[in-house]
Amino acid sequence: MPGASSNVVRVRFAPSPTGFLHVGGARTAIFNWLFARRHQGVFVLRIEDTDVERSTRESEASLLDDLRWLRLDWDEGPDTGGAAGRYRQSERLDEYRSQAQKFMAAGFAYSCFCTDEQLQARKEAARAAGRPPQYDGTCRALTEDEVEGRRKEGLPEAIRFKVPDEVIRFEDLIRGDVALASNTVGDFVLLRSNGRPTYNFAAAVDDHAMEITHVLRGEEHLPNTLRQVLIYNALGASIPRFGHLPLILAEDRSKLSKRHGAASIGELRAQGFLPEAVVNYLVLLGWSHPQGKEVLSVDELGKDFALERVGKAAAIYDRKKLLWMNGQHIRRKSVDALFPVADPYFPDDIRSIYDENGRREILRLLQDTIENLGDLEAECAPFRSPVQIDSEAREELTAADARPVLAALAEELEKMGDELTEPLFKDMMKTVGRSTGIKGKQLFFPVRAAITGAVHGPELAGVAAIKGRDALLELIGRAQGIGESTS
RNA sequence: GUCCCCAUCGUCUAGUCUGGCCUAGGACACCAGCCUUUCACGCUGGCGACACGGGUUCAAAUCCCGUUGGGGACGCCA
């Protein structure tokens, strides 16, 4: 595919399949995806599984799964094929090996036979002496004979890049002019002694082979960018544009990592966050809409997103605002659009009591109150069977006014046909109020307590209509029993 | 330790490039009130920041320098 260059924007998201997708990675993926969208470009998904020990196919599968859930569709990737053919680095080993050989031949790289122990010892010594713990170039000076000798001894052989002494300058899409001195890094490994490439080598070789035009990634990669540019130079290739995104930090201001609670996308999904809310929230960590809009649809984001409005300062991940954002998106959806995604979050007992229409009605009632779909579990309490009566509700049922109110309501219910609607229930309550002379909270609390088991909850008439006459009569009967036994 | 990056309300941010319109705007959270039979939703209001010190300038949140603070990177991890 080299040679097929054109002006299309090509970006990539290149996770390593060593764990779950987490908000930091997701944010990087989102920015790349949005950038591709905005420029009618190509979004490439590449799997960086060069670490044999830690990479797993399960992680890869869950990564793709989370990406799909976020609706970040890729144009080229491990499952789609594409111009580059292979999008897993483990399937591209021949590329890295042959490139490493070319570097050796051209004098850009050399063999290294240092052992882990030696490396470790020198690193500690350097640290103790207050020097940066970089590779000291021991094997750089090896003669051809010495190299041959070590090979014959069967020593493990790695290939290191001969870092030239120079200053790399480039215009970062987000941070502006960046100058990085190559003497801040030692001769780094290109090919491990097990024949696998390291991250920096594989990433640079692939970004070049896949004709990536813009590399958007977290700021922690700035030192890697230096190494990768050096490789690009050795390749004789022109470098892509780089943009280093500000980091997402945990509440304690350290880099957000797996230890920091529910920061994995999978968990957010399990808890009932909507993908559009997660995307919306994460984009706002570092980017702001030109008109200051906050609640945005994915389409709006795709239309208005631009790197120019991405800031440089790290941002702290705030779950409270994510929750608020999620509530906003839940409320924006029509019940019909929300139902398919919300339905799996109904607890099993509710599912067995109410059919699809029943659950849809419950959702309609709860849509304005919940912050995430996981709240459905708790908010469904009034609809469970049997209804649990909490202590506050119990107190209401033993109040003096409870007995006449409940009796009158039961009487009204007995008189009606079987179709109980919200307006009908409201009328009944009016009638009960008139006949008993009780009004306001004294009128409503006992009824609420009897039919929902709590003094707080969704709109009473709505609950009543969903439950229906027979269930109501039964609940009232039970409540009357409680009122009498305790009074 | 060395190198690099960053710096506006507790948090996300607008404003900074192109100094004056900034007695610094919005959002989350928090507090109060309203709405409501309740909780929530919603609405209204309140609290709350230009890290500090020097310059430059008629004028600085905005430009420059320093200090402090925070973060990241220094792997045969990515």
mmCIF file of N, CA and C in Angstrom, chain A residues 184-267:
data_model
loop_
_atom_site.group_PDB
_atom_site.id
_atom_site.type_symbol
_atom_site.label_atom_id
_atom_site.label_comp_id
_atom_site.label_asym_id
_atom_site.label_seq_id
_atom_site.Cartn_x
_atom_site.Cartn_y
_atom_site.Cartn_z
ATOM 1 N N THR A 184 18.002 12.500 25.819
ATOM 2 C CA THR A 184 17.205 12.180 27.008
ATOM 3 C C THR A 184 16.782 10.711 26.991
ATOM 4 N N VAL A 185 17.057 10.037 25.882
ATOM 5 C CA VAL A 185 16.744 8.606 25.854
ATOM 6 C C VAL A 185 18.012 7.826 25.481
ATOM 7 N N GLY A 186 18.115 6.635 25.975
ATOM 8 C CA GLY A 186 19.268 5.805 25.636
ATOM 9 C C GLY A 186 18.963 5.019 24.374
ATOM 10 N N ASP A 187 19.908 4.234 23.926
ATOM 11 C CA ASP A 187 19.673 3.358 22.777
ATOM 12 C C ASP A 187 18.610 2.337 23.178
ATOM 13 N N PHE A 188 17.457 2.466 22.599
ATOM 14 C CA PHE A 188 16.360 1.600 23.028
ATOM 15 C C PHE A 188 16.254 0.351 22.167
ATOM 16 N N VAL A 189 15.582 -0.649 22.718
ATOM 17 C CA VAL A 189 15.462 -1.929 22.042
ATOM 18 C C VAL A 189 14.418 -1.859 20.931
ATOM 19 N N LEU A 190 14.748 -2.399 19.784
ATOM 20 C CA LEU A 190 13.836 -2.486 18.650
ATOM 21 C C LEU A 190 13.200 -3.876 18.653
ATOM 22 N N LEU A 191 14.108 -4.856 18.724
ATOM 23 C CA LEU A 191 13.662 -6.251 18.689
ATOM 24 C C LEU A 191 14.181 -6.936 19.957
ATOM 25 N N ARG A 192 13.256 -7.522 20.684
ATOM 26 C CA ARG A 192 13.658 -8.234 21.905
ATOM 27 C C ARG A 192 14.404 -9.513 21.545
ATOM 28 N N SER A 193 15.038 -10.084 22.531
ATOM 29 C CA SER A 193 15.776 -11.319 22.270
ATOM 30 C C SER A 193 14.827 -12.464 21.912
ATOM 31 N N ASN A 194 13.545 -12.307 22.206
ATOM 32 C CA ASN A 194 12.589 -13.349 21.804
ATOM 33 C C ASN A 194 12.068 -13.107 20.389
ATOM 34 N N GLY A 195 12.623 -12.115 19.711
ATOM 35 C CA GLY A 195 12.241 -11.874 18.335
ATOM 36 C C GLY A 195 11.028 -10.968 18.156
ATOM 37 N N ARG A 196 10.463 -10.552 19.291
ATOM 38 C CA ARG A 196 9.285 -9.674 19.199
ATOM 39 C C ARG A 196 9.722 -8.218 19.193
ATOM 40 N N PRO A 197 9.000 -7.373 18.464
ATOM 41 C CA PRO A 197 9.366 -5.959 18.450
ATOM 42 C C PRO A 197 8.899 -5.285 19.744
ATOM 43 N N THR A 198 9.500 -4.169 20.050
ATOM 44 C CA THR A 198 8.991 -3.393 21.176
ATOM 45 C C THR A 198 7.939 -2.425 20.641
ATOM 46 N N TYR A 199 7.241 -1.835 21.571
ATOM 47 C CA TYR A 199 6.175 -0.910 21.237
ATOM 48 C C TYR A 199 6.608 0.185 20.248
ATOM 49 N N ASN A 200 7.669 0.893 20.600
ATOM 50 C CA ASN A 200 8.057 2.034 19.774
ATOM 51 C C ASN A 200 8.405 1.663 18.340
ATOM 52 N N PHE A 201 9.070 0.543 18.201
ATOM 53 C CA PHE A 201 9.463 0.104 16.865
ATOM 54 C C PHE A 201 8.243 -0.331 16.055
ATOM 55 N N ALA A 202 7.462 -1.179 16.647
ATOM 56 C CA ALA A 202 6.291 -1.685 15.935
ATOM 57 C C ALA A 202 5.323 -0.549 15.586
ATOM 58 N N ALA A 203 5.135 0.359 16.524
ATOM 59 C CA ALA A 203 4.194 1.456 16.296
ATOM 60 C C ALA A 203 4.656 2.329 15.137
ATOM 61 N N ALA A 204 5.950 2.649 15.122
ATOM 62 C CA ALA A 204 6.453 3.523 14.062
ATOM 63 C C ALA A 204 6.398 2.817 12.708
ATOM 64 N N VAL A 205 6.845 1.558 12.683
ATOM 65 C CA VAL A 205 6.822 0.799 11.428
ATOM 66 C C VAL A 205 5.383 0.707 10.902
ATOM 67 N N ASP A 206 4.458 0.409 11.804
ATOM 68 C CA ASP A 206 3.066 0.251 11.373
ATOM 69 C C ASP A 206 2.401 1.569 10.997
ATOM 70 N N ASP A 207 2.665 2.599 11.774
ATOM 71 C CA ASP A 207 2.069 3.890 11.436
ATOM 72 C C ASP A 207 2.515 4.303 10.033
ATOM 73 N N HIS A 208 3.758 3.983 9.724
ATOM 74 C CA HIS A 208 4.255 4.291 8.398
ATOM 75 C C HIS A 208 3.602 3.394 7.349
ATOM 76 N N ALA A 209 3.606 2.094 7.613
ATOM 77 C CA ALA A 209 3.036 1.142 6.649
ATOM 78 C C ALA A 209 1.543 1.394 6.426
ATOM 79 N N MET A 210 0.873 1.783 7.467
ATOM 80 C CA MET A 210 -0.571 2.002 7.347
ATOM 81 C C MET A 210 -0.906 3.435 6.942
ATOM 82 N N GLU A 211 0.133 4.184 6.651
ATOM 83 C CA GLU A 211 -0.018 5.561 6.181
ATOM 84 C C GLU A 211 -0.875 6.418 7.087
ATOM 85 N N ILE A 212 -0.568 6.292 8.361
ATOM 86 C CA ILE A 212 -1.270 7.098 9.350
ATOM 87 C C ILE A 212 -0.828 8.550 9.191
ATOM 88 N N THR A 213 -1.787 9.453 9.098
ATOM 89 C CA THR A 213 -1.448 10.857 8.876
ATOM 90 C C THR A 213 -1.433 11.673 10.163
ATOM 91 N N HIS A 214 -2.244 11.231 11.140
ATOM 92 C CA HIS A 214 -2.333 11.981 12.398
ATOM 93 C C HIS A 214 -2.316 11.002 13.569
ATOM 94 N N VAL A 215 -1.397 11.224 14.460
ATOM 95 C CA VAL A 215 -1.315 10.358 15.636
ATOM 96 C C VAL A 215 -1.798 11.135 16.857
ATOM 97 N N LEU A 216 -2.976 10.762 17.338
ATOM 98 C CA LEU A 216 -3.532 11.431 18.512
ATOM 99 C C LEU A 216 -3.483 10.439 19.659
ATOM 100 N N ARG A 217 -2.778 10.794 20.688
ATOM 101 C CA ARG A 217 -2.636 9.869 21.800
ATOM 102 C C ARG A 217 -2.342 10.660 23.050
ATOM 103 N N GLY A 218 -2.316 9.982 24.182
ATOM 104 C CA GLY A 218 -2.112 10.656 25.458
ATOM 105 C C GLY A 218 -0.740 11.288 25.590
ATOM 106 N N GLU A 219 -0.712 12.282 26.401
ATOM 107 C CA GLU A 219 0.515 13.036 26.633
ATOM 108 C C GLU A 219 1.650 12.191 27.199
ATOM 109 N N GLU A 220 1.309 11.092 27.845
ATOM 110 C CA GLU A 220 2.373 10.259 28.409
ATOM 111 C C GLU A 220 3.257 9.665 27.310
ATOM 112 N N HIS A 221 2.808 9.789 26.051
ATOM 113 C CA HIS A 221 3.587 9.237 24.944
ATOM 114 C C HIS A 221 4.593 10.208 24.355
ATOM 115 N N LEU A 222 4.647 11.401 24.874
ATOM 116 C CA LEU A 222 5.565 12.411 24.335
ATOM 117 C C LEU A 222 7.001 11.874 24.211
ATOM 118 N N PRO A 223 7.548 11.241 25.231
ATOM 119 C CA PRO A 223 8.910 10.704 25.077
ATOM 120 C C PRO A 223 8.966 9.595 24.019
ATOM 121 N N ASN A 224 7.868 8.867 23.846
ATOM 122 C CA ASN A 224 7.846 7.837 22.813
ATOM 123 C C ASN A 224 7.836 8.455 21.423
ATOM 124 N N THR A 225 7.195 9.598 21.324
ATOM 125 C CA THR A 225 7.148 10.279 20.042
ATOM 126 C C THR A 225 8.555 10.598 19.566
ATOM 127 N N LEU A 226 9.389 10.987 20.506
ATOM 128 C CA LEU A 226 10.784 11.241 20.156
ATOM 129 C C LEU A 226 11.404 9.987 19.526
ATOM 130 N N ARG A 227 11.242 8.843 20.190
ATOM 131 C CA ARG A 227 11.811 7.602 19.680
ATOM 132 C C ARG A 227 11.219 7.250 18.310
ATOM 133 N N GLN A 228 9.934 7.451 18.191
ATOM 134 C CA GLN A 228 9.290 7.073 16.950
ATOM 135 C C GLN A 228 9.691 7.984 15.790
ATOM 136 N N VAL A 229 9.882 9.251 16.095
ATOM 137 C CA VAL A 229 10.332 10.156 15.042
ATOM 138 C C VAL A 229 11.729 9.749 14.576
ATOM 139 N N LEU A 230 12.549 9.368 15.531
ATOM 140 C CA LEU A 230 13.900 8.906 15.201
ATOM 141 C C LEU A 230 13.816 7.703 14.244
ATOM 142 N N ILE A 231 12.888 6.811 14.521
ATOM 143 C CA ILE A 231 12.718 5.643 13.656
ATOM 144 C C ILE A 231 12.213 6.063 12.268
ATOM 145 N N TYR A 232 11.259 6.963 12.266
ATOM 146 C CA TYR A 232 10.757 7.482 10.989
ATOM 147 C C TYR A 232 11.912 8.037 10.165
ATOM 148 N N ASN A 233 12.782 8.779 10.824
ATOM 149 C CA ASN A 233 13.919 9.378 10.132
ATOM 150 C C ASN A 233 14.819 8.303 9.540
ATOM 151 N N ALA A 234 15.065 7.267 10.320
ATOM 152 C CA ALA A 234 15.912 6.176 9.831
ATOM 153 C C ALA A 234 15.236 5.470 8.662
ATOM 154 N N LEU A 235 13.911 5.451 8.695
ATOM 155 C CA LEU A 235 13.134 4.833 7.632
ATOM 156 C C LEU A 235 13.183 5.707 6.367
ATOM 157 N N GLY A 236 13.597 6.942 6.560
ATOM 158 C CA GLY A 236 13.599 7.875 5.449
ATOM 159 C C GLY A 236 12.198 8.318 5.099
ATOM 160 N N ALA A 237 11.303 8.223 6.061
ATOM 161 C CA ALA A 237 9.901 8.583 5.818
ATOM 162 C C ALA A 237 9.577 9.927 6.456
ATOM 163 N N SER A 238 8.571 10.603 5.908
ATOM 164 C CA SER A 238 8.164 11.855 6.536
ATOM 165 C C SER A 238 7.216 11.507 7.682
ATOM 166 N N ILE A 239 7.310 12.272 8.736
ATOM 167 C CA ILE A 239 6.544 11.948 9.936
ATOM 168 C C ILE A 239 5.092 12.396 9.829
ATOM 169 N N PRO A 240 4.219 11.694 10.538
ATOM 170 C CA PRO A 240 2.825 12.130 10.572
ATOM 171 C C PRO A 240 2.703 13.348 11.486
ATOM 172 N N ARG A 241 1.514 13.900 11.559
ATOM 173 C CA ARG A 241 1.267 14.990 12.502
ATOM 174 C C ARG A 241 0.973 14.333 13.844
ATOM 175 N N PHE A 242 1.458 14.948 14.903
ATOM 176 C CA PHE A 242 1.200 14.387 16.228
ATOM 177 C C PHE A 242 0.327 15.338 17.045
ATOM 178 N N GLY A 243 -0.486 14.766 17.876
ATOM 179 C CA GLY A 243 -1.280 15.583 18.792
ATOM 180 C C GLY A 243 -1.304 14.854 20.120
ATOM 181 N N HIS A 244 -0.786 15.468 21.155
ATOM 182 C CA HIS A 244 -0.737 14.802 22.457
ATOM 183 C C HIS A 244 -1.822 15.331 23.375
ATOM 184 N N LEU A 245 -2.760 14.459 23.664
ATOM 185 C CA LEU A 245 -3.920 14.837 24.456
ATOM 186 C C LEU A 245 -3.575 14.927 25.944
ATOM 187 N N PRO A 246 -4.199 15.872 26.612
ATOM 188 C CA PRO A 246 -3.954 15.957 28.057
ATOM 189 C C PRO A 246 -4.444 14.682 28.738
ATOM 190 N N LEU A 247 -3.837 14.390 29.852
ATOM 191 C CA LEU A 247 -4.176 13.162 30.576
ATOM 192 C C LEU A 247 -5.497 13.268 31.343
ATOM 193 N N ILE A 248 -6.055 12.112 31.625
ATOM 194 C CA ILE A 248 -7.191 12.070 32.540
ATOM 195 C C ILE A 248 -6.654 11.553 33.867
ATOM 196 N N LEU A 249 -6.929 12.299 34.895
ATOM 197 C CA LEU A 249 -6.412 11.961 36.214
ATOM 198 C C LEU A 249 -7.511 11.459 37.138
ATOM 199 N N ALA A 250 -7.106 10.680 38.121
ATOM 200 C CA ALA A 250 -8.064 10.253 39.139
ATOM 201 C C ALA A 250 -8.255 11.394 40.140
ATOM 202 N N GLU A 251 -9.165 11.199 41.054
ATOM 203 C CA GLU A 251 -9.466 12.243 42.031
ATOM 204 C C GLU A 251 -8.235 12.660 42.842
ATOM 205 N N ASP A 252 -7.305 11.705 43.028
ATOM 206 C CA ASP A 252 -6.106 12.044 43.792
ATOM 207 C C ASP A 252 -5.026 12.652 42.893
ATOM 208 N N ARG A 253 -5.403 13.006 41.687
ATOM 209 C CA ARG A 253 -4.532 13.668 40.706
ATOM 210 C C ARG A 253 -3.463 12.758 40.124
ATOM 211 N N SER A 254 -3.517 11.479 40.373
ATOM 212 C CA SER A 254 -2.554 10.595 39.739
ATOM 213 C C SER A 254 -3.190 10.071 38.462
ATOM 214 N N LYS A 255 -2.370 9.527 37.599
ATOM 215 C CA LYS A 255 -2.869 9.011 36.336
ATOM 216 C C LYS A 255 -3.936 7.953 36.606
ATOM 217 N N LEU A 256 -5.037 8.085 35.921
ATOM 218 C CA LEU A 256 -6.148 7.174 36.138
ATOM 219 C C LEU A 256 -5.754 5.754 35.722
ATOM 220 N N SER A 257 -5.902 4.828 36.612
ATOM 221 C CA SER A 257 -5.564 3.465 36.244
ATOM 222 C C SER A 257 -6.601 2.511 36.803
ATOM 223 N N LYS A 258 -6.340 1.226 36.581
ATOM 224 C CA LYS A 258 -7.340 0.236 36.931
ATOM 225 C C LYS A 258 -7.698 0.189 38.408
ATOM 226 N N ARG A 259 -6.740 0.597 39.244
ATOM 227 C CA ARG A 259 -7.083 0.567 40.660
ATOM 228 C C ARG A 259 -8.164 1.582 41.013
ATOM 229 N N HIS A 260 -8.310 2.589 40.153
ATOM 230 C CA HIS A 260 -9.238 3.653 40.502
ATOM 231 C C HIS A 260 -10.689 3.356 40.189
ATOM 232 N N GLY A 261 -11.258 2.457 40.922
ATOM 233 C CA GLY A 261 -12.695 2.235 40.874
ATOM 234 C C GLY A 261 -13.262 1.906 39.511
ATOM 235 N N ALA A 262 -14.499 2.308 39.348
ATOM 236 C CA ALA A 262 -15.255 1.916 38.170
ATOM 237 C C ALA A 262 -14.886 2.735 36.955
ATOM 238 N N ALA A 263 -13.631 2.654 36.550
ATOM 239 C CA ALA A 263 -13.227 3.455 35.414
ATOM 240 C C ALA A 263 -13.155 2.630 34.144
ATOM 241 N N SER A 264 -13.567 1.389 34.203
ATOM 242 C CA SER A 264 -13.523 0.615 32.972
ATOM 243 C C SER A 264 -14.850 0.759 32.235
ATOM 244 N N ILE A 265 -14.762 0.766 30.929
ATOM 245 C CA ILE A 265 -15.946 0.973 30.110
ATOM 246 C C ILE A 265 -16.961 -0.143 30.353
ATOM 247 N N GLY A 266 -16.448 -1.359 30.520
ATOM 248 C CA GLY A 266 -17.328 -2.480 30.786
ATOM 249 C C GLY A 266 -18.160 -2.282 32.050
ATOM 250 N N GLU A 267 -17.516 -1.731 33.076
ATOM 251 C CA GLU A 267 -18.258 -1.493 34.307
ATOM 252 C C GLU A 267 -19.295 -0.407 34.123
#
